[in-house]
mmCIF file of C-alpha atoms in Angstrom:
data_model
loop_
_atom_site.group_PDB
_atom_site.id
_atom_site.type_symbol
_atom_site.label_atom_id
_atom_site.label_comp_id
_atom_site.label_asym_id
_atom_site.label_seq_id
_atom_site.Cartn_x
_atom_site.Cartn_y
_atom_site.Cartn_z
ATOM 1 C CA MET A 1 25.228 -13.077 -31.153
ATOM 2 C CA THR A 2 21.456 -14.696 -31.206
ATOM 3 C CA ASP A 3 19.845 -15.542 -28.027
ATOM 4 C CA GLN A 4 20.449 -18.879 -28.820
ATOM 5 C CA SER A 5 23.896 -19.289 -29.255
ATOM 6 C CA ALA A 6 24.608 -16.443 -26.220
ATOM 7 C CA GLU A 7 22.312 -18.683 -24.212
ATOM 8 C CA ALA A 8 24.324 -22.276 -25.031
ATOM 9 C CA GLU A 9 27.682 -20.497 -23.743
ATOM 10 C CA GLY A 10 25.997 -19.514 -20.652
ATOM 11 C CA GLU A 11 25.383 -16.054 -20.750
ATOM 12 C CA ARG A 12 24.773 -13.911 -18.022
ATOM 13 C CA LEU A 13 22.676 -10.412 -18.092
ATOM 14 C CA THR A 14 23.280 -7.518 -15.762
ATOM 15 C CA THR A 15 19.695 -6.247 -14.339
ATOM 16 C CA ARG A 16 19.055 -3.648 -17.232
ATOM 17 C CA GLU A 17 19.614 -5.994 -19.950
ATOM 18 C CA ALA A 18 17.474 -8.454 -17.932
ATOM 19 C CA ALA A 19 14.555 -6.032 -17.584
ATOM 20 C CA ASP A 20 15.441 -5.072 -21.361
ATOM 21 C CA ARG A 21 14.438 -8.669 -22.380
ATOM 22 C CA LEU A 22 11.680 -9.059 -20.038
ATOM 23 C CA GLY A 23 10.319 -5.595 -20.744
ATOM 24 C CA VAL A 24 9.703 -4.536 -17.187
ATOM 25 C CA LYS A 25 11.261 -2.047 -15.287
ATOM 26 C CA PRO A 26 14.414 -3.323 -12.785
ATOM 27 C CA GLU A 27 12.681 -3.402 -9.670
ATOM 28 C CA THR A 28 10.159 -5.768 -10.857
ATOM 29 C CA VAL A 29 13.158 -8.450 -11.933
ATOM 30 C CA TYR A 30 14.104 -8.217 -8.191
ATOM 31 C CA ALA A 31 10.870 -8.698 -7.901
ATOM 32 C CA TYR A 32 10.764 -11.590 -9.422
ATOM 33 C CA VAL A 33 13.977 -12.673 -7.404
ATOM 34 C CA SER A 34 11.746 -12.949 -4.153
ATOM 35 C CA ARG A 35 9.274 -14.124 -5.472
ATOM 36 C CA GLY A 36 11.660 -17.597 -6.331
ATOM 37 C CA LEU A 37 11.323 -16.676 -10.361
ATOM 38 C CA LEU A 38 14.484 -15.944 -11.056
ATOM 39 C CA ARG A 39 18.004 -16.644 -9.666
ATOM 40 C CA SER A 40 20.385 -13.620 -9.048
ATOM 41 C CA ARG A 41 24.216 -14.141 -8.922
ATOM 42 C CA ARG A 42 26.629 -11.000 -7.493
ATOM 43 C CA ALA A 43 28.426 -9.333 -10.243
ATOM 44 C CA PRO A 44 32.274 -9.600 -10.482
ATOM 45 C CA GLY A 45 33.709 -7.246 -7.903
ATOM 46 C CA GLY A 46 30.204 -7.465 -5.956
ATOM 47 C CA ARG A 47 28.463 -4.630 -8.127
ATOM 48 C CA GLY A 48 25.148 -5.260 -9.014
ATOM 49 C CA SER A 49 23.728 -8.486 -9.520
ATOM 50 C CA THR A 50 23.519 -11.431 -13.098
ATOM 51 C CA PHE A 51 21.342 -13.331 -14.453
ATOM 52 C CA ASP A 52 20.920 -16.848 -16.720
ATOM 53 C CA ALA A 53 19.709 -15.677 -20.252
ATOM 54 C CA ARG A 54 17.910 -19.104 -20.659
ATOM 55 C CA GLU A 55 16.002 -18.154 -16.954
ATOM 56 C CA VAL A 56 15.383 -14.795 -18.632
ATOM 57 C CA THR A 57 14.330 -15.500 -22.091
ATOM 58 C CA ALA A 58 11.815 -18.615 -20.539
ATOM 59 C CA LEU A 59 9.948 -16.326 -18.062
ATOM 60 C CA ALA A 60 9.688 -13.944 -21.359
ATOM 61 C CA ARG A 61 7.916 -16.466 -22.933
ATOM 62 C CA ARG A 62 6.312 -17.614 -19.928
ATOM 63 C CA ALA A 63 4.906 -14.311 -19.315
ATOM 64 C CA GLY A 64 4.439 -12.993 -22.679
ATOM 65 C CA ARG A 65 7.074 -10.287 -23.036
ATOM 66 C CA ARG A 66 5.440 -6.762 -22.746
ATOM 67 C CA GLU A 67 5.910 -4.560 -25.479
ATOM 68 C CA PRO A 68 8.141 -1.346 -24.581
ATOM 69 C CA GLN A 69 5.995 1.867 -24.348
ATOM 70 C CA PRO A 70 6.399 4.260 -26.610
ATOM 71 C CA ALA A 71 8.639 7.505 -25.279
ATOM 72 C CA GLY A 72 7.182 10.120 -23.016
ATOM 73 C CA THR A 73 4.100 7.646 -22.310
ATOM 74 C CA GLU A 74 5.645 5.960 -18.989
ATOM 75 C CA LEU A 75 3.933 6.894 -15.943
ATOM 76 C CA ALA A 76 6.744 8.218 -14.330
ATOM 77 C CA PHE A 77 7.278 12.243 -12.432
ATOM 78 C CA ARG A 78 9.176 13.856 -9.787
ATOM 79 C CA THR A 79 8.075 13.373 -6.268
ATOM 80 C CA GLY A 80 9.596 14.691 -3.012
ATOM 81 C CA VAL A 81 7.142 12.516 -1.031
ATOM 82 C CA THR A 82 8.629 9.084 -0.619
ATOM 83 C CA LEU A 83 11.847 7.321 -1.931
ATOM 84 C CA ILE A 84 11.910 3.124 -2.094
ATOM 85 C CA ASP A 85 15.972 1.804 -1.954
ATOM 86 C CA PRO A 86 15.201 -2.077 -3.217
ATOM 87 C CA GLU A 87 18.677 -2.277 -3.095
ATOM 88 C CA THR A 88 18.860 -1.532 0.664
ATOM 89 C CA GLY A 89 15.486 -2.518 1.566
ATOM 90 C CA ARG A 90 14.801 0.927 3.142
ATOM 91 C CA TYR A 91 12.335 3.520 1.860
ATOM 92 C CA PHE A 92 12.392 7.154 2.791
ATOM 93 C CA PHE A 93 10.073 10.038 3.742
ATOM 94 C CA ARG A 94 11.238 13.423 2.140
ATOM 95 C CA GLY A 95 14.662 11.465 2.666
ATOM 96 C CA VAL A 96 14.570 10.627 6.317
ATOM 97 C CA ASP A 97 14.575 6.860 6.965
ATOM 98 C CA ALA A 98 10.675 6.197 7.597
ATOM 99 C CA THR A 99 11.234 3.600 10.102
ATOM 100 C CA GLU A 100 13.374 5.874 12.032
ATOM 101 C CA LEU A 101 10.713 8.526 11.919
ATOM 102 C CA ALA A 102 8.201 5.728 12.989
ATOM 103 C CA GLY A 103 10.110 5.182 16.072
ATOM 104 C CA ARG A 104 10.584 8.802 17.275
ATOM 105 C CA TYR A 105 7.399 10.495 16.213
ATOM 106 C CA GLY A 106 3.116 9.933 16.056
ATOM 107 C CA TYR A 107 1.086 9.651 13.236
ATOM 108 C CA GLU A 108 0.227 12.961 13.257
ATOM 109 C CA GLU A 109 3.193 14.418 13.738
ATOM 110 C CA VAL A 110 4.421 12.688 10.746
ATOM 111 C CA ALA A 111 1.790 13.653 8.415
ATOM 112 C CA GLU A 112 2.249 17.107 9.112
ATOM 113 C CA TRP A 113 5.523 17.173 8.055
ATOM 114 C CA LEU A 114 4.870 15.508 5.405
ATOM 115 C CA TRP A 115 2.493 18.275 4.055
ATOM 116 C CA THR A 116 4.634 20.667 5.483
ATOM 117 C CA GLY A 117 8.286 19.627 5.699
ATOM 118 C CA THR A 118 7.868 20.810 9.603
ATOM 119 C CA ILE A 119 8.017 19.085 12.742
ATOM 120 C CA ARG A 120 5.719 20.239 15.354
ATOM 121 C CA PRO A 121 5.748 18.141 18.123
ATOM 122 C CA GLY A 122 2.634 17.202 20.488
ATOM 123 C CA THR A 123 0.438 18.188 17.043
ATOM 124 C CA ARG A 124 -2.915 16.268 16.907
ATOM 125 C CA PHE A 125 -5.880 16.120 14.743
ATOM 126 C CA ALA A 126 -9.350 17.187 15.891
ATOM 127 C CA ALA A 127 -12.775 16.116 14.185
ATOM 128 C CA PRO A 128 -15.060 19.696 13.679
ATOM 129 C CA PRO A 129 -18.056 18.850 15.438
ATOM 130 C CA GLU A 130 -20.427 19.860 12.124
ATOM 131 C CA ALA A 131 -18.474 17.369 9.640
ATOM 132 C CA LEU A 132 -18.331 14.800 12.488
ATOM 133 C CA GLU A 133 -21.974 14.593 12.996
ATOM 134 C CA ALA A 134 -22.395 14.982 8.975
ATOM 135 C CA GLY A 135 -20.179 11.240 8.758
ATOM 136 C CA CYS A 136 -22.361 9.567 11.929
ATOM 137 C CA ARG A 137 -25.575 10.597 10.284
ATOM 138 C CA ALA A 138 -24.324 9.228 6.937
ATOM 139 C CA VAL A 139 -22.878 6.109 8.613
ATOM 140 C CA ALA A 140 -26.069 5.248 10.265
ATOM 141 C CA ALA A 141 -27.370 5.397 7.510
ATOM 142 C CA LEU A 142 -25.811 1.724 5.703
ATOM 143 C CA PRO A 143 -26.493 -1.558 6.064
ATOM 144 C CA ALA A 144 -25.700 -3.750 9.288
ATOM 145 C CA HIS A 145 -23.387 -5.098 6.906
ATOM 146 C CA ALA A 146 -21.370 -2.641 5.673
ATOM 147 C CA THR A 147 -17.861 -2.320 6.022
ATOM 148 C CA SER A 148 -15.338 -0.396 7.607
ATOM 149 C CA MET A 149 -14.269 0.954 3.606
ATOM 150 C CA ASP A 150 -17.666 1.502 2.772
ATOM 151 C CA ARG A 151 -18.229 3.809 5.872
ATOM 152 C CA LEU A 152 -14.850 5.363 4.898
ATOM 153 C CA ARG A 153 -16.161 5.904 1.455
ATOM 154 C CA THR A 154 -19.267 7.222 2.733
ATOM 155 C CA VAL A 155 -17.949 9.213 5.311
ATOM 156 C CA THR A 156 -15.818 11.315 3.170
ATOM 157 C CA VAL A 157 -18.762 11.942 0.539
ATOM 158 C CA ALA A 158 -21.089 13.354 3.284
ATOM 159 C CA VAL A 159 -18.194 15.305 4.987
ATOM 160 C CA ALA A 160 -17.262 16.393 1.291
ATOM 161 C CA ALA A 161 -21.091 17.207 0.786
ATOM 162 C CA ALA A 162 -21.412 18.786 3.976
ATOM 163 C CA ASP A 163 -18.191 21.737 3.343
ATOM 164 C CA PRO A 164 -19.139 24.619 1.090
ATOM 165 C CA LEU A 165 -15.876 25.674 0.861
ATOM 166 C CA ARG A 166 -14.084 22.026 -0.726
ATOM 167 C CA PHE A 167 -13.013 23.552 -4.147
ATOM 168 C CA ASP A 168 -10.551 25.810 -2.863
ATOM 169 C CA LEU A 169 -7.514 24.335 -3.861
ATOM 170 C CA SER A 170 -5.249 26.780 -2.191
ATOM 171 C CA THR A 171 -2.516 24.972 0.039
ATOM 172 C CA ASP A 172 -4.020 26.768 3.559
ATOM 173 C CA ALA A 173 -6.984 25.032 2.553
ATOM 174 C CA VAL A 174 -6.465 21.376 1.557
ATOM 175 C CA LEU A 175 -4.113 21.229 4.999
ATOM 176 C CA GLY A 176 -7.658 22.456 6.782
ATOM 177 C CA THR A 177 -9.218 20.166 4.788
ATOM 178 C CA ALA A 178 -6.545 17.284 5.738
ATOM 179 C CA ARG A 179 -6.229 17.860 9.690
ATOM 180 C CA SER A 180 -9.878 17.498 9.678
ATOM 181 C CA LEU A 181 -10.557 14.906 7.553
ATOM 182 C CA VAL A 182 -8.480 12.201 8.974
ATOM 183 C CA PRO A 183 -10.272 12.329 12.895
ATOM 184 C CA THR A 184 -13.282 12.686 11.076
ATOM 185 C CA LEU A 185 -12.819 9.232 9.193
ATOM 186 C CA VAL A 186 -12.133 7.784 12.749
ATOM 187 C CA GLY A 187 -14.581 9.468 14.346
ATOM 188 C CA ALA A 188 -17.072 8.674 12.743
ATOM 189 C CA LEU A 189 -16.707 5.169 12.649
ATOM 190 C CA PRO A 190 -18.967 3.185 15.157
ATOM 191 C CA VAL A 191 -17.660 2.054 18.421
ATOM 192 C CA VAL A 192 -17.154 -1.961 18.575
ATOM 193 C CA GLY A 193 -19.297 -3.394 21.029
ATOM 194 C CA GLY A 194 -21.982 -0.484 21.665
ATOM 195 C CA PRO A 195 -22.694 3.274 20.926
ATOM 196 C CA GLY A 196 -19.482 5.017 22.651
ATOM 197 C CA PRO A 197 -18.600 8.565 22.123
ATOM 198 C CA ARG A 198 -17.879 10.207 18.945
ATOM 199 C CA GLY A 199 -14.645 11.615 18.011
ATOM 200 C CA ASP A 200 -12.644 10.730 21.441
ATOM 201 C CA GLY A 201 -9.210 10.033 21.855
ATOM 202 C CA GLU A 202 -8.284 12.922 20.104
ATOM 203 C CA ARG A 203 -5.855 14.204 22.656
ATOM 204 C CA ASP A 204 -4.403 11.350 23.268
ATOM 205 C CA GLY A 205 -3.437 10.801 19.413
ATOM 206 C CA LEU A 206 -5.483 9.187 16.577
ATOM 207 C CA ALA A 207 -4.142 5.732 17.135
ATOM 208 C CA ARG A 208 -6.258 5.616 20.489
ATOM 209 C CA GLY A 209 -9.700 6.406 18.910
ATOM 210 C CA LEU A 210 -9.035 3.795 16.173
ATOM 211 C CA TRP A 211 -8.199 1.113 18.588
ATOM 212 C CA SER A 212 -11.548 1.777 19.927
ATOM 213 C CA ARG A 213 -13.471 1.280 16.472
ATOM 214 C CA LEU A 214 -11.488 -1.961 15.819
ATOM 215 C CA THR A 215 -11.357 -3.585 18.753
ATOM 216 C CA THR A 216 -13.276 -4.486 22.237
ATOM 217 C CA GLN A 217 -10.240 -5.484 24.009
ATOM 218 C CA PRO A 218 -8.685 -2.530 26.277
ATOM 219 C CA PRO A 219 -5.696 -0.706 24.411
ATOM 220 C CA ASP A 220 -2.405 -1.217 26.523
ATOM 221 C CA ALA A 221 0.923 1.226 26.089
ATOM 222 C CA ALA A 222 2.759 -1.671 24.028
ATOM 223 C CA SER A 223 -0.177 -2.066 21.563
ATOM 224 C CA LEU A 224 -1.449 1.425 20.972
ATOM 225 C CA ARG A 225 2.178 2.302 20.129
ATOM 226 C CA VAL A 226 1.983 -0.836 17.032
ATOM 227 C CA LEU A 227 -0.889 0.827 16.304
ATOM 228 C CA ASP A 228 0.490 4.294 15.679
ATOM 229 C CA THR A 229 3.832 2.954 14.220
ATOM 230 C CA ALA A 230 1.355 1.339 12.247
ATOM 231 C CA LEU A 231 0.023 4.260 10.539
ATOM 232 C CA VAL A 232 3.320 6.040 10.356
ATOM 233 C CA LEU A 233 4.891 3.254 8.515
ATOM 234 C CA LEU A 234 1.766 3.081 6.323
ATOM 235 C CA ILE A 235 0.922 6.958 5.495
ATOM 236 C CA ASP A 236 2.807 6.514 1.796
ATOM 237 C CA HIS A 237 4.715 3.973 -0.147
ATOM 238 C CA ASP A 238 5.579 5.762 -3.391
ATOM 239 C CA LEU A 239 2.925 5.393 -6.171
ATOM 240 C CA ALA A 240 1.079 2.554 -5.066
ATOM 241 C CA ALA A 241 -2.092 1.826 -7.249
ATOM 242 C CA SER A 242 -4.300 4.049 -4.657
ATOM 243 C CA THR A 243 -1.435 6.923 -4.822
ATOM 244 C CA LEU A 244 -1.718 6.931 -8.737
ATOM 245 C CA ALA A 245 -5.480 6.953 -8.205
ATOM 246 C CA ALA A 246 -5.239 10.131 -6.023
ATOM 247 C CA ARG A 247 -2.716 11.704 -8.124
ATOM 248 C CA VAL A 248 -4.726 11.360 -11.291
ATOM 249 C CA ALA A 249 -7.716 13.148 -9.438
ATOM 250 C CA ALA A 250 -5.555 15.749 -8.375
ATOM 251 C CA SER A 251 -4.374 16.693 -11.744
ATOM 252 C CA ALA A 252 -7.821 17.514 -12.952
ATOM 253 C CA ARG A 253 -8.215 19.495 -9.988
ATOM 254 C CA ALA A 254 -10.341 17.334 -7.883
ATOM 255 C CA HIS A 255 -10.593 19.099 -4.250
ATOM 256 C CA PRO A 256 -9.240 16.899 -1.696
ATOM 257 C CA TYR A 257 -11.969 14.717 -0.718
ATOM 258 C CA ALA A 258 -12.095 13.388 -4.174
ATOM 259 C CA VAL A 259 -8.807 12.676 -4.054
ATOM 260 C CA VAL A 260 -9.089 10.579 -1.130
ATOM 261 C CA SER A 261 -12.471 8.770 -2.123
ATOM 262 C CA ALA A 262 -10.531 8.132 -5.734
ATOM 263 C CA GLY A 263 -7.726 6.534 -3.477
ATOM 264 C CA LEU A 264 -10.022 4.629 -1.122
ATOM 265 C CA GLY A 265 -11.724 3.238 -4.037
ATOM 266 C CA ALA A 266 -8.183 1.939 -5.530
ATOM 267 C CA LEU A 267 -7.108 0.816 -2.257
ATOM 268 C CA GLU A 268 -9.820 -1.668 -1.915
ATOM 269 C CA GLY A 269 -8.721 -4.246 -4.545
ATOM 270 C CA PRO A 270 -7.504 -7.206 -3.019
ATOM 271 C CA LEU A 271 -4.368 -7.057 -4.658
ATOM 272 C CA HIS A 272 -3.651 -3.383 -2.432
ATOM 273 C CA GLY A 273 -5.641 -2.511 1.019
ATOM 274 C CA ALA A 274 -7.423 -5.644 1.422
ATOM 275 C CA ALA A 275 -4.142 -7.927 1.185
ATOM 276 C CA SER A 276 -3.883 -8.109 4.841
ATOM 277 C CA GLY A 277 -7.536 -9.376 5.577
ATOM 278 C CA LEU A 278 -6.479 -13.050 3.448
ATOM 279 C CA ALA A 279 -3.227 -12.915 5.763
ATOM 280 C CA HIS A 280 -5.723 -12.697 8.718
ATOM 281 C CA ARG A 281 -7.620 -15.067 7.711
ATOM 282 C CA MET A 282 -4.383 -17.362 6.893
ATOM 283 C CA LEU A 283 -3.120 -16.950 10.146
ATOM 284 C CA ALA A 284 -6.442 -17.397 12.231
ATOM 285 C CA GLU A 285 -6.447 -20.843 10.700
ATOM 286 C CA ALA A 286 -3.553 -21.612 11.159
ATOM 287 C CA LEU A 287 -3.723 -21.973 14.911
ATOM 288 C CA GLU A 288 -6.497 -22.725 14.690
ATOM 289 C CA ARG A 289 -5.151 -25.945 13.019
ATOM 290 C CA GLY A 290 -2.372 -25.824 15.504
ATOM 291 C CA GLY A 291 0.292 -24.785 12.830
ATOM 292 C CA ALA A 292 1.151 -23.544 8.939
ATOM 293 C CA ALA A 293 2.235 -26.461 7.135
ATOM 294 C CA PRO A 294 -1.361 -27.623 6.581
ATOM 295 C CA VAL A 295 -2.597 -23.940 5.914
ATOM 296 C CA VAL A 296 0.244 -23.840 3.530
ATOM 297 C CA ALA A 297 -0.563 -26.805 1.471
ATOM 298 C CA ASP A 298 -3.742 -25.906 1.003
ATOM 299 C CA HIS A 299 -2.758 -22.432 -0.507
ATOM 300 C CA LEU A 300 -0.054 -23.913 -2.654
ATOM 301 C CA ARG A 301 -2.417 -27.052 -3.301
ATOM 302 C CA SER A 302 -5.059 -24.634 -5.037
ATOM 303 C CA GLY A 303 -3.058 -22.719 -7.077
ATOM 304 C CA ARG A 304 -3.200 -19.525 -4.187
ATOM 305 C CA ARG A 305 -0.305 -17.410 -3.452
ATOM 306 C CA VAL A 306 0.247 -17.586 0.230
ATOM 307 C CA PRO A 307 -0.613 -13.997 1.934
ATOM 308 C CA GLY A 308 1.168 -11.870 3.416
ATOM 309 C CA LEU A 309 4.834 -13.142 1.920
ATOM 310 C CA GLY A 310 7.020 -11.160 -1.023
ATOM 311 C CA HIS A 311 7.069 -7.356 -2.581
ATOM 312 C CA ARG A 312 7.463 -6.236 -5.688
ATOM 313 C CA LEU A 313 9.766 -3.452 -4.646
ATOM 314 C CA TYR A 314 11.902 -5.028 -1.633
ATOM 315 C CA ARG A 315 14.347 -8.178 -2.224
ATOM 316 C CA GLY A 316 14.284 -9.286 1.360
ATOM 317 C CA GLU A 317 11.831 -8.670 4.369
ATOM 318 C CA ASP A 318 9.298 -5.341 4.013
ATOM 319 C CA PRO A 319 11.444 -2.541 6.446
ATOM 320 C CA ARG A 320 7.929 -2.008 7.379
ATOM 321 C CA ALA A 321 7.173 -5.793 8.616
ATOM 322 C CA ARG A 322 10.449 -5.846 10.363
ATOM 323 C CA ALA A 323 9.391 -2.814 12.514
ATOM 324 C CA LEU A 324 6.221 -3.679 13.373
ATOM 325 C CA PHE A 325 7.491 -7.162 14.247
ATOM 326 C CA ALA A 326 9.994 -5.934 16.167
ATOM 327 C CA LEU A 327 7.357 -4.036 18.512
ATOM 328 C CA LEU A 328 5.052 -7.042 18.273
ATOM 329 C CA GLU A 329 7.657 -8.600 20.500
ATOM 330 C CA ASP A 330 6.601 -6.051 23.533
ATOM 331 C CA VAL A 331 3.111 -7.402 23.328
ATOM 332 C CA PRO A 332 2.621 -10.444 25.372
ATOM 333 C CA ARG A 333 -0.835 -11.409 23.672
ATOM 334 C CA ALA A 334 0.354 -11.455 20.145
ATOM 335 C CA GLY A 335 2.970 -14.003 20.759
ATOM 336 C CA PRO A 336 1.135 -16.693 19.551
ATOM 337 C CA ALA A 337 -0.054 -15.257 16.139
ATOM 338 C CA LEU A 338 3.417 -13.574 15.750
ATOM 339 C CA ALA A 339 4.721 -17.348 15.954
ATOM 340 C CA ALA A 340 2.464 -18.436 13.682
ATOM 341 C CA ALA A 341 3.102 -15.251 11.392
ATOM 342 C CA ARG A 342 7.120 -16.902 11.506
ATOM 343 C CA ASP A 343 6.098 -20.408 11.147
ATOM 344 C CA VAL A 344 4.112 -19.295 7.751
ATOM 345 C CA VAL A 345 7.165 -17.692 6.530
ATOM 346 C CA ALA A 346 9.379 -20.585 7.110
ATOM 347 C CA THR A 347 6.877 -23.321 5.762
ATOM 348 C CA THR A 348 7.176 -21.512 2.535
ATOM 349 C CA ALA A 349 10.793 -20.870 2.151
ATOM 350 C CA ARG A 350 10.980 -24.737 2.108
ATOM 351 C CA HIS A 351 9.200 -23.888 -1.949
ATOM 352 C CA THR A 352 10.236 -20.256 -2.660
ATOM 353 C CA ALA A 353 12.397 -17.768 -0.631
ATOM 354 C CA LEU A 354 9.725 -15.400 0.156
ATOM 355 C CA GLN A 355 9.942 -13.071 3.218
ATOM 356 C CA ALA A 356 7.405 -11.323 4.979
ATOM 357 C CA ASN A 357 5.197 -7.741 4.114
ATOM 358 C CA VAL A 358 4.194 -5.552 5.799
ATOM 359 C CA ASP A 359 -0.126 -7.059 5.496
ATOM 360 C CA LEU A 360 1.228 -9.995 7.463
ATOM 361 C CA ALA A 361 2.542 -7.787 9.993
ATOM 362 C CA LEU A 362 -0.784 -6.011 10.421
ATOM 363 C CA ALA A 363 -2.324 -9.743 10.467
ATOM 364 C CA VAL A 364 0.037 -10.349 13.990
ATOM 365 C CA LEU A 365 -1.590 -6.851 14.705
ATOM 366 C CA SER A 366 -5.281 -7.792 13.971
ATOM 367 C CA VAL A 367 -5.819 -11.492 14.867
ATOM 368 C CA SER A 368 -3.587 -10.859 18.272
ATOM 369 C CA ALA A 369 -6.097 -7.660 19.428
ATOM 370 C CA GLY A 370 -9.151 -9.601 18.580
ATOM 371 C CA MET A 371 -10.067 -7.586 15.453
ATOM 372 C CA PRO A 372 -11.737 -8.459 12.507
ATOM 373 C CA ALA A 373 -10.075 -9.874 9.077
ATOM 374 C CA GLU A 374 -10.761 -6.048 7.816
ATOM 375 C CA GLY A 375 -8.923 -4.161 10.824
ATOM 376 C CA GLY A 376 -5.830 -4.128 9.015
ATOM 377 C CA GLU A 377 -7.442 -2.830 5.392
ATOM 378 C CA THR A 378 -9.148 0.105 8.078
ATOM 379 C CA ILE A 379 -5.720 0.834 9.230
ATOM 380 C CA PHE A 380 -3.953 1.112 5.805
ATOM 381 C CA ALA A 381 -7.117 2.825 4.797
ATOM 382 C CA VAL A 382 -6.473 5.926 7.822
ATOM 383 C CA ALA A 383 -3.327 5.918 7.165
ATOM 384 C CA ARG A 384 -2.582 6.368 3.679
ATOM 385 C CA THR A 385 -5.372 9.512 3.543
ATOM 386 C CA ALA A 386 -2.154 11.466 4.549
ATOM 387 C CA GLY A 387 -0.025 10.543 2.007
ATOM 388 C CA TRP A 388 -3.063 10.937 -0.630
ATOM 389 C CA ILE A 389 -2.757 14.644 0.646
ATOM 390 C CA ALA A 390 0.730 14.805 0.503
ATOM 391 C CA HIS A 391 0.643 13.903 -3.368
ATOM 392 C CA ALA A 392 -2.399 16.252 -3.843
ATOM 393 C CA LEU A 393 -0.269 19.138 -2.406
ATOM 394 C CA GLU A 394 2.412 18.416 -4.805
ATOM 395 C CA GLU A 395 -0.248 17.373 -7.873
ATOM 396 C CA TYR A 396 -2.265 21.024 -7.202
ATOM 397 C CA ALA A 397 1.166 22.843 -8.171
ATOM 398 C CA GLU A 398 1.906 21.222 -11.526
ATOM 399 C CA ARG A 399 0.461 21.249 -14.462
ATOM 400 C CA PRO A 400 -3.044 20.209 -14.730
ATOM 401 C CA LEU A 401 -4.314 17.244 -16.857
ATOM 402 C CA ARG A 402 -0.842 16.178 -16.888
ATOM 403 C CA LEU A 403 -1.598 12.299 -16.069
ATOM 404 C CA ARG A 404 -3.121 11.781 -19.784
ATOM 405 C CA PRO A 405 -1.532 8.878 -21.214
ATOM 406 C CA SER A 406 -2.051 7.510 -24.844
ATOM 407 C CA GLY A 407 -3.373 4.317 -25.207
ATOM 408 C CA GLN A 408 -2.370 2.124 -27.466
ATOM 409 C CA TYR A 409 -5.162 0.659 -29.672
ATOM 410 C CA HIS A 410 -5.656 -3.180 -30.206
ATOM 411 C CA GLY A 411 -9.412 -3.111 -31.382
ATOM 412 C CA PRO A 412 -10.720 -3.911 -34.931
ATOM 413 C CA ARG A 413 -9.146 -1.966 -37.998
ATOM 414 C CA PRO A 414 -11.776 1.055 -38.939
ATOM 415 C CA PRO A 415 -14.169 1.929 -40.484
ATOM 416 C CA GLN A 416 -15.947 -1.031 -39.568
ATOM 417 C CA PRO A 417 -19.781 -1.260 -40.814
ATOM 418 C CA LEU A 418 -22.470 0.034 -38.518
ATOM 419 C CA PRO A 419 -23.516 -2.398 -35.998
ATOM 420 C CA GLY A 420 -26.977 -3.682 -36.504
ATOM 421 C CA PRO A 421 -29.562 -4.715 -34.112
ATOM 422 C CA ALA A 422 -28.907 -7.867 -32.091
ATOM 423 C CA PRO A 423 -30.963 -10.730 -32.878
ATOM 424 C CA THR A 424 -34.279 -11.503 -31.001
ATOM 425 C CA GLY A 425 -36.104 -15.079 -29.822
ATOM 426 C CA ALA A 426 -33.752 -18.396 -29.996
#
């Protein structure tokens, strides 16, 4: 039966059939549903979803069907760090629900467990004085307009240069590096509103030390809990772009500092870690204009996507956003920003069914706490450092240089003539 005749009869496709026709993975099909590009219907008996063949074919024509990858070149490989279940809208660290972990343990405790498989209650990380001094000197040399991501990358390089043992890739050495690098990244950031002490807050946890690097507002217990929970929830999220970059570096046997540098480079993109800054500016504008409707309308009118909404791996609300919104309810000063975020979701729902993602929740925190727009990105980067190290530990145990896909050449057919010099003059 041809596509045309099947579609005329109202053919329904399974998720796998829709994915094959679009040339994507099944989870990407659900992402299309969450973004309003496809409509799904429960299959008879309630097992799985079905899709209108005509809609799938039309989407394939609009997007340009991807050619299937040759066997063996798809970057899919085993990991024991994170599992994301698109069907249930949950994700798991080493098999344990991540939101439940975040509700019981702090960032350092979960990071340690992610690295070693052992929970050590009360775990606290401390920055070595020599590493912290190297990081602070490097940050002080940056121009005043440098961003937090500039500072984090600079600290990572400076501390690596000061560590002559950085090439030791044994598990114990990598764990020692991780336990010192994370607090050094925080401690070397300047305290907002004044010089302040370096490396403070270690005894009270990383979240308190990071808070003073993000805002001049004094922290309260509820706000610190939101920040610490955000750090836990953002530790890892399977093979996001930055994590893939980190694993490629580890596959080449780069040292842990270089692995983190690779992750930081990919994270800074506006479609990854920097997305929360766009959501921050949107919420701030909605508060200033007294509602989300004109702000959302401006985004749609100019062809821009509304930030903080939708996630390619979740059909409904991002579980990280859901957990943070629940905690933000207990922060009185977060009320206006939280209401603005819900107004954004409700207003956009009239146009397309998109749910909140973690970037919107981070924006509520950063706006309500008086943080700069890049505050969410800084939280993201510090948190994800532990996840990159967890993936590096896995990759160091694998065959080196295994992450070497083959390119599909689409250039001029060889042999081509040797190029001559470009013409001069006009």
